[in-house]
Short mmCIF file of C-alpha atoms and ligand atoms in Angstrom, two decimals:
data_model
loop_
_atom_site.label_atom_id
_atom_site.label_comp_id
_atom_site.label_asym_id
_atom_site.label_seq_id
_atom_site.Cartn_x
_atom_site.Cartn_y
_atom_site.Cartn_z
CA GLY A 1 -23.63 40.62 -28.79
CA LEU A 2 -23.52 40.98 -25.01
CA ALA A 3 -26.27 38.39 -24.49
CA LEU A 4 -24.34 35.91 -26.62
CA LEU A 5 -21.16 36.55 -24.65
CA LEU A 6 -22.98 35.99 -21.38
CA VAL A 7 -24.44 32.75 -22.65
CA GLY A 8 -21.25 31.68 -24.42
CA PRO A 9 -18.95 30.78 -21.51
CA SER A 10 -21.65 29.24 -19.33
CA ARG A 11 -22.98 27.12 -22.18
CA LEU A 12 -19.47 25.99 -23.09
CA LEU A 13 -18.78 25.29 -19.41
CA ALA A 14 -21.93 23.17 -19.16
CA GLN A 15 -20.93 21.24 -22.29
CA LEU A 16 -17.45 20.56 -20.91
CA GLU A 17 -18.79 19.53 -17.50
CA ASP A 18 -21.28 17.24 -19.17
CA ALA A 19 -18.58 15.64 -21.30
CA ASN A 20 -16.43 15.11 -18.19
CA TYR A 21 -19.36 13.52 -16.34
CA ARG A 22 -20.16 11.17 -19.20
CA TYR A 23 -16.49 10.19 -19.48
CA TYR A 24 -15.44 9.81 -15.84
CA VAL A 25 -18.61 8.97 -13.92
CA LEU A 26 -20.86 7.19 -16.40
CA ASP A 27 -17.92 5.66 -18.30
CA ASP A 28 -19.87 6.46 -21.48
CA PRO A 29 -18.05 9.20 -23.42
CA SER A 30 -20.28 11.55 -25.40
CA ILE A 31 -17.67 13.36 -27.51
CA PRO A 32 -14.17 12.48 -28.75
CA ASP A 33 -11.14 13.89 -26.88
CA SER A 34 -10.37 16.16 -29.81
CA GLU A 35 -13.80 17.79 -29.53
CA TYR A 36 -13.31 18.24 -25.77
CA ASP A 37 -9.97 19.95 -26.38
CA ARG A 38 -11.53 22.18 -29.05
CA LEU A 39 -14.31 23.29 -26.67
CA LEU A 40 -11.75 23.88 -23.91
CA ARG A 41 -9.64 26.09 -26.20
CA GLU A 42 -12.75 27.99 -27.25
CA LEU A 43 -13.62 28.61 -23.59
CA GLU A 44 -10.04 29.70 -22.86
CA GLN A 45 -10.18 32.26 -25.67
CA LEU A 46 -13.55 33.60 -24.55
CA GLU A 47 -12.33 33.91 -20.96
CA GLN A 48 -9.15 35.67 -22.05
CA ALA A 49 -11.14 38.19 -24.05
CA HIS A 50 -13.65 38.66 -21.20
CA PRO A 51 -12.02 37.73 -17.86
CA GLU A 52 -15.01 39.16 -15.97
CA LEU A 53 -17.13 36.30 -17.31
CA ALA A 54 -14.76 33.51 -16.26
CA SER A 55 -16.04 31.20 -13.50
CA PRO A 56 -13.55 30.15 -10.79
CA ASP A 57 -14.82 26.58 -11.31
CA SER A 58 -13.98 26.64 -15.00
CA PRO A 59 -11.97 23.64 -16.27
CA THR A 60 -9.47 26.23 -17.54
CA HIS A 61 -8.67 27.01 -13.90
CA ARG A 62 -7.64 23.55 -12.75
CA ILE A 63 -3.98 24.50 -12.41
CA GLY A 64 -3.49 27.21 -9.78
CA HIS A 65 -0.49 28.79 -8.06
CA SER A 66 2.28 26.96 -6.24
CA VAL A 67 2.09 26.38 -2.53
CA GLN A 68 4.89 28.56 -1.10
CA THR A 69 6.80 26.39 1.34
CA SER A 70 4.56 23.74 2.88
CA PHE A 71 0.94 22.62 3.00
CA GLY A 72 -1.44 24.05 5.59
CA LYS A 73 -3.00 21.81 8.23
CA VAL A 74 -6.66 20.72 8.07
CA LYS A 75 -8.43 19.37 11.14
CA HIS A 76 -10.97 16.71 10.17
CA ARG A 77 -14.33 17.51 11.77
CA ILE A 78 -15.08 13.81 11.72
CA ALA A 79 -11.97 11.66 12.19
CA MET A 80 -10.80 9.65 9.16
CA LEU A 81 -10.59 6.15 10.57
CA SER A 82 -9.01 3.03 9.21
CA LEU A 83 -10.38 -0.47 8.67
CA ALA A 84 -9.75 -3.70 10.50
CA ASN A 85 -8.32 -6.44 8.25
CA ALA A 86 -9.43 -10.02 7.62
CA PHE A 87 -6.99 -12.43 5.98
CA SER A 88 -9.19 -15.54 5.82
CA ASP A 89 -12.80 -16.66 5.31
CA GLU A 90 -12.90 -17.54 9.03
CA GLU A 91 -12.04 -13.99 10.03
CA VAL A 92 -14.79 -12.70 7.75
CA ALA A 93 -17.23 -15.20 9.28
CA ASP A 94 -16.26 -13.94 12.77
CA PHE A 95 -16.83 -10.35 11.65
CA LEU A 96 -20.32 -11.19 10.36
CA GLN A 97 -21.11 -13.19 13.49
CA ARG A 98 -20.18 -10.26 15.74
CA ILE A 99 -22.58 -8.08 13.75
CA ALA A 100 -25.30 -10.76 13.81
CA ASN A 101 -25.18 -10.65 17.63
CA THR A 102 -26.74 -7.18 17.40
CA VAL A 103 -28.29 -6.86 13.95
CA PRO A 104 -31.32 -8.91 12.75
CA ALA A 105 -30.56 -11.48 10.02
CA GLU A 106 -32.52 -9.71 7.27
CA GLN A 107 -30.36 -6.59 7.82
CA LEU A 108 -27.07 -8.42 7.14
CA GLU A 109 -26.72 -6.67 3.82
CA PHE A 110 -23.30 -5.38 2.77
CA SER A 111 -21.88 -2.95 0.27
CA CYS A 112 -18.90 -4.78 -1.27
CA GLU A 113 -16.23 -2.57 -2.79
CA PRO A 114 -12.72 -2.89 -4.18
CA LYS A 115 -10.06 -1.80 -1.68
CA LEU A 116 -8.15 0.67 -3.79
CA ASP A 117 -4.45 0.92 -3.17
CA GLY A 118 -3.92 4.67 -3.21
CA LEU A 119 -4.37 7.28 -0.52
CA ALA A 120 -7.43 8.52 1.32
CA ILE A 121 -8.59 12.08 0.60
CA SER A 122 -11.36 14.27 1.96
CA LEU A 123 -13.08 16.71 -0.43
CA ARG A 124 -15.18 19.52 1.03
CA TYR A 125 -17.95 20.96 -1.14
CA GLN A 126 -19.70 24.10 0.05
CA ASP A 127 -22.79 25.17 -1.91
CA GLY A 128 -21.67 22.66 -4.51
CA ARG A 129 -18.18 24.13 -4.98
CA LEU A 130 -14.97 22.30 -4.11
CA VAL A 131 -13.45 24.51 -1.39
CA GLN A 132 -10.94 22.22 0.31
CA ALA A 133 -9.16 18.91 -0.15
CA ALA A 134 -7.12 17.27 2.57
CA THR A 135 -5.06 14.13 3.05
CA ARG A 136 -5.94 11.72 5.85
CA GLY A 137 -2.76 12.45 7.82
CA ASP A 138 -2.97 10.82 11.25
CA GLY A 139 -6.76 10.61 10.92
CA GLU A 140 -7.34 13.68 13.11
CA ALA A 141 -5.66 16.24 10.87
CA GLY A 142 -4.15 16.13 7.40
CA GLU A 143 -2.58 18.47 4.86
CA ASP A 144 -4.39 20.96 2.66
CA VAL A 145 -3.74 19.68 -0.87
CA THR A 146 -6.58 21.61 -2.56
CA VAL A 147 -4.45 23.07 -5.38
CA ASN A 148 -3.14 19.62 -6.29
CA ILE A 149 -6.52 17.87 -6.05
CA ARG A 150 -8.05 20.48 -8.39
CA THR A 151 -5.76 19.23 -11.18
CA ILE A 152 -7.37 15.76 -11.13
CA ARG A 153 -9.82 15.88 -14.00
CA CYS A 154 -12.32 13.32 -12.76
CA ILE A 155 -12.85 15.31 -9.53
CA PRO A 156 -15.65 17.82 -10.15
CA LEU A 157 -14.90 21.43 -9.16
CA LYS A 158 -18.67 21.89 -8.98
CA LEU A 159 -21.31 19.32 -8.04
CA ARG A 160 -23.98 18.46 -10.60
CA GLY A 161 -27.67 19.22 -10.33
CA HIS A 162 -29.39 21.04 -7.47
CA GLY A 163 -30.16 18.43 -4.81
CA TYR A 164 -26.81 18.45 -3.02
CA PRO A 165 -26.52 19.70 0.60
CA LYS A 166 -24.98 22.99 1.74
CA VAL A 167 -21.87 21.20 3.00
CA LEU A 168 -20.80 17.83 1.67
CA GLU A 169 -17.54 16.16 2.61
CA VAL A 170 -16.74 13.37 0.18
CA ARG A 171 -14.18 10.74 1.08
CA GLY A 172 -12.40 8.49 -1.32
CA GLU A 173 -9.13 7.27 -2.73
CA VAL A 174 -6.74 9.04 -5.09
CA TYR A 175 -4.92 6.46 -7.18
CA MET A 176 -2.81 6.10 -10.29
CA PRO A 177 -4.30 3.75 -12.90
CA ARG A 178 -1.87 0.91 -13.71
CA GLN A 179 -1.61 1.70 -17.43
CA ALA A 180 -0.92 5.37 -16.71
CA PHE A 181 1.75 4.35 -14.19
CA GLU A 182 3.47 2.13 -16.80
CA SER A 183 3.51 4.81 -19.49
CA TYR A 184 4.65 7.45 -17.00
CA ASN A 185 7.62 5.27 -16.08
CA GLN A 186 8.44 4.44 -19.69
CA ARG A 187 8.65 8.14 -20.51
CA ALA A 188 10.65 8.88 -17.37
CA LEU A 189 13.16 6.18 -18.35
CA GLN A 190 13.53 7.60 -21.87
CA ARG A 191 14.20 11.04 -20.39
CA ASN A 192 16.61 9.77 -17.76
CA GLU A 193 14.21 10.96 -15.05
CA LYS A 194 13.28 9.31 -11.79
CA THR A 195 10.73 6.53 -12.11
CA LEU A 196 7.88 5.84 -9.65
CA ALA A 197 8.28 2.77 -7.43
CA ASN A 198 4.62 1.67 -7.70
CA PRO A 199 1.23 3.26 -8.42
CA ARG A 200 0.59 3.89 -4.71
CA ASN A 201 3.85 5.77 -4.17
CA GLY A 202 3.20 7.53 -7.46
CA ALA A 203 -0.14 8.85 -6.22
CA ALA A 204 1.21 9.87 -2.80
CA GLY A 205 4.31 11.55 -4.21
CA SER A 206 2.29 13.41 -6.84
CA LEU A 207 0.01 14.96 -4.21
CA ARG A 208 2.99 16.05 -2.11
CA GLN A 209 4.28 18.38 -4.86
CA LEU A 210 4.38 22.08 -4.00
CA ASP A 211 3.90 23.00 -7.66
CA PRO A 212 0.46 21.98 -8.98
CA LYS A 213 1.88 21.94 -12.53
CA VAL A 214 3.87 18.86 -11.53
CA THR A 215 0.79 17.20 -10.05
CA ALA A 216 -1.19 18.04 -13.20
CA SER A 217 1.42 16.16 -15.26
CA ARG A 218 0.82 12.99 -13.22
CA PRO A 219 -1.98 10.67 -14.32
CA LEU A 220 -4.09 10.62 -11.14
CA SER A 221 -7.64 9.43 -10.67
CA PHE A 222 -10.19 9.22 -7.85
CA TYR A 223 -13.04 7.04 -6.58
CA ALA A 224 -15.47 8.20 -3.89
CA TYR A 225 -16.45 5.60 -1.24
CA ALA A 226 -17.95 7.49 1.71
CA ILE A 227 -19.12 10.81 3.11
CA GLY A 228 -17.80 12.71 6.13
CA GLU A 229 -19.37 15.88 7.50
CA THR A 230 -22.61 17.08 5.92
CA GLN A 231 -24.85 20.08 6.62
CA GLY A 232 -28.40 20.22 5.34
CA MET A 233 -28.68 16.57 4.39
CA ALA A 234 -30.81 13.78 5.87
CA MET A 235 -28.65 10.68 6.27
CA PRO A 236 -29.77 8.07 3.71
CA GLY A 237 -30.86 4.70 5.11
CA THR A 238 -28.14 2.75 3.36
CA HIS A 239 -24.54 3.11 2.24
CA SER A 240 -25.51 2.11 -1.31
CA GLU A 241 -27.90 5.08 -1.43
CA ILE A 242 -25.02 7.35 -0.37
CA LEU A 243 -22.89 6.02 -3.24
CA ALA A 244 -25.79 6.46 -5.69
CA LEU A 245 -26.23 10.09 -4.55
CA LEU A 246 -22.50 10.79 -4.92
CA ARG A 247 -22.71 9.49 -8.48
CA VAL A 248 -25.72 11.69 -9.25
CA TRP A 249 -23.83 14.70 -7.88
CA GLY A 250 -20.99 13.98 -10.31
CA LEU A 251 -18.46 11.99 -8.29
CA PRO A 252 -16.87 8.87 -9.76
CA VAL A 253 -17.75 5.69 -7.85
CA SER A 254 -16.22 2.32 -8.78
CA ALA A 255 -18.41 0.27 -11.12
CA GLU A 256 -17.34 -2.85 -9.15
CA VAL A 257 -19.47 -1.98 -6.11
CA ARG A 258 -22.18 -4.56 -5.30
CA THR A 259 -24.82 -4.85 -2.57
CA VAL A 260 -25.21 -8.43 -1.33
CA HIS A 261 -26.73 -10.33 1.59
CA GLY A 262 -24.97 -12.71 3.97
CA LEU A 263 -21.63 -14.50 4.39
CA GLN A 264 -21.71 -16.70 1.28
CA ALA A 265 -22.42 -13.70 -0.96
CA VAL A 266 -19.58 -11.53 0.41
CA LEU A 267 -17.15 -14.43 0.01
CA ASP A 268 -18.38 -14.95 -3.57
CA TYR A 269 -17.68 -11.27 -4.22
CA TYR A 270 -14.15 -11.70 -2.82
CA ARG A 271 -13.45 -14.67 -5.14
CA SER A 272 -14.80 -12.95 -8.23
CA MET A 273 -12.75 -9.80 -7.55
CA GLN A 274 -9.68 -11.91 -6.89
CA GLN A 275 -10.14 -13.57 -10.28
CA ARG A 276 -10.61 -10.24 -12.03
CA ARG A 277 -7.88 -8.46 -10.11
CA ASP A 278 -5.25 -8.49 -12.87
CA GLY A 279 -7.76 -7.25 -15.46
CA LEU A 280 -8.75 -4.16 -13.48
CA ALA A 281 -7.44 -0.74 -14.50
CA TYR A 282 -6.10 -0.13 -10.99
CA ASP A 283 -4.31 -1.95 -8.17
CA ILE A 284 -6.44 -3.29 -5.34
CA ASP A 285 -5.12 -5.04 -2.26
CA GLY A 286 -8.45 -6.58 -1.25
CA VAL A 287 -12.12 -5.80 -0.94
CA VAL A 288 -14.13 -3.93 1.71
CA TYR A 289 -17.47 -5.01 3.20
CA LYS A 290 -19.62 -2.31 4.79
CA LEU A 291 -22.87 -3.00 6.60
CA ASN A 292 -25.41 -1.28 4.38
CA SER A 293 -27.83 0.08 7.00
CA THR A 294 -26.57 3.43 8.32
CA ALA A 295 -28.82 3.15 11.40
CA TRP A 296 -27.17 -0.17 12.33
CA GLN A 297 -23.75 1.32 11.59
CA ASP A 298 -24.45 4.00 14.22
CA GLU A 299 -25.68 1.36 16.63
CA LEU A 300 -22.48 -0.70 16.25
CA GLY A 301 -20.09 2.24 16.41
CA PHE A 302 -16.30 2.02 16.57
CA VAL A 303 -13.56 0.17 18.39
CA SER A 304 -9.90 1.27 18.47
CA ARG A 305 -10.22 3.74 15.57
CA ALA A 306 -12.00 1.36 13.18
CA PRO A 307 -15.72 0.81 12.58
CA ARG A 308 -17.28 -2.43 13.89
CA TRP A 309 -19.52 -2.42 10.82
CA ALA A 310 -16.86 -2.65 8.11
CA ILE A 311 -13.81 -4.77 7.34
CA ALA A 312 -11.12 -5.05 4.66
CA HIS A 313 -10.74 -8.61 3.32
CA LYS A 314 -7.18 -8.60 2.03
CA PHE A 315 -5.78 -10.53 -0.91
CA PRO A 316 -2.57 -12.47 -0.41
CA ALA A 317 0.38 -10.14 -1.07
CA GLN A 318 1.57 -10.01 -4.67
CA GLU A 319 5.09 -9.09 -3.65
CA GLN A 320 7.21 -12.22 -3.40
CA ALA A 321 10.81 -12.95 -2.47
CA THR A 322 12.89 -13.82 -5.51
CA THR A 323 16.48 -14.50 -6.51
CA VAL A 324 18.39 -12.08 -8.74
CA LEU A 325 20.18 -14.19 -11.34
CA ALA A 326 22.06 -11.43 -13.16
CA ILE A 327 22.11 -7.68 -13.60
CA ASP A 328 22.63 -5.67 -16.74
CA VAL A 329 24.41 -2.32 -16.36
CA GLN A 330 23.97 0.53 -18.83
CA VAL A 331 25.56 3.97 -19.05
CA GLY A 332 22.95 6.72 -19.50
CA ARG A 333 23.22 9.88 -21.58
CA THR A 334 24.59 11.87 -18.62
CA GLY A 335 27.11 9.20 -17.68
CA ALA A 336 25.00 7.88 -14.84
CA ILE A 337 25.15 4.13 -14.44
S1 IVH B 401 -13.81 3.11 3.88
C1 IVH B 401 -14.55 4.11 8.19
N1 IVH B 401 -13.69 2.05 1.46
O1 IVH B 401 -8.40 1.80 3.16
C2 IVH B 401 -14.12 3.49 6.91
N2 IVH B 401 -11.65 2.65 2.54
O2 IVH B 401 -7.70 0.79 5.86
C3 IVH B 401 -13.12 4.30 6.20
N3 IVH B 401 -9.65 2.26 1.18
O3 IVH B 401 -7.91 4.87 4.78
C4 IVH B 401 -12.60 3.77 4.94
N4 IVH B 401 -10.68 1.48 -0.59
O4 IVH B 401 -7.52 4.79 2.23
C5 IVH B 401 -12.99 2.54 2.50
N5 IVH B 401 -13.73 1.15 -0.69
C6 IVH B 401 -13.03 1.65 0.36
C7 IVH B 401 -11.63 1.76 0.33
C8 IVH B 401 -10.97 2.26 1.46
C9 IVH B 401 -9.50 1.78 -0.07
C10 IVH B 401 -8.51 2.67 2.06
C11 IVH B 401 -8.65 4.05 2.65
C12 IVH B 401 -8.64 3.88 4.12
C13 IVH B 401 -7.99 2.54 4.27
C14 IVH B 401 -8.47 1.90 5.56
#
């Protein structure tokens, strides 16, 4: 009896974590949602009967207590910088040329990634457990939004496997998938509640909630795109290896990431993403090119708070000026116009 109980929650936990990994990271679901929910309920019941066996990283503990009045401050041990922008092929060519002045031609390999339109977040894992999540803030210090980040189901509370370092700071973007944003707003309209202006504001506003229950009700997602501070980890030779490791450790990385060589190839990536932009599940406002070699990244360094080894190639804005031809006024259930 006791042996079974001891095995029960941890086996269920492993099954649920595995299902989450298959669904969110590999994009290859292993069980239907109904089965996931059944396993989760089973775990909940076991933990209620035997609280001493419940793990703090259990998926039943994603929603914690409210933050009392405001979020605490988190100083970033490594500043969270921003990216320089390029708005034309010429500006991208200049960027590559500046790198080519230092870096040998065969090393002009780039990790090309979608530029997600959400907000930057830092996740700190200690001994594989998510211990802190912070917003970018001014780049030097941000806000402690751990309780809210824990409600995002694709963010692992525990890293997978055994090869991860003692301290791993993962950086990435929290965003609201477009479809989820649309259905959220449809429901809000039906209930006479406030709608979200756009997916980006939706993501930012959802993380600013003092009550994690509210955040949990918002359809948020996350993609990892970099690491910050690490302890006990040899720096991989390339950025693409970093992304591959993050995936192995259970973090979702965009499937649109490609490693390519040279100017023509990065511009081809830009065009193909631009064509596929409307078909993606999330809003992007451009793509990002990052020099793949981490040794050459260090060599190039930073200028005015942005790396010399990376650039955001922006798409033309989708917002356009337009003329309002007519408006249609309706009286809501509460009398509000
Ligand atoms: S890397 C040192 N990669 O863009 C480089 N940023 O303008 C740090 N962003 O604050 C950022 N997608 O919020 C990087 N694939 C991506 C990104 C990305 C979106 C955002 C991020 C960052 C801002 C910089």
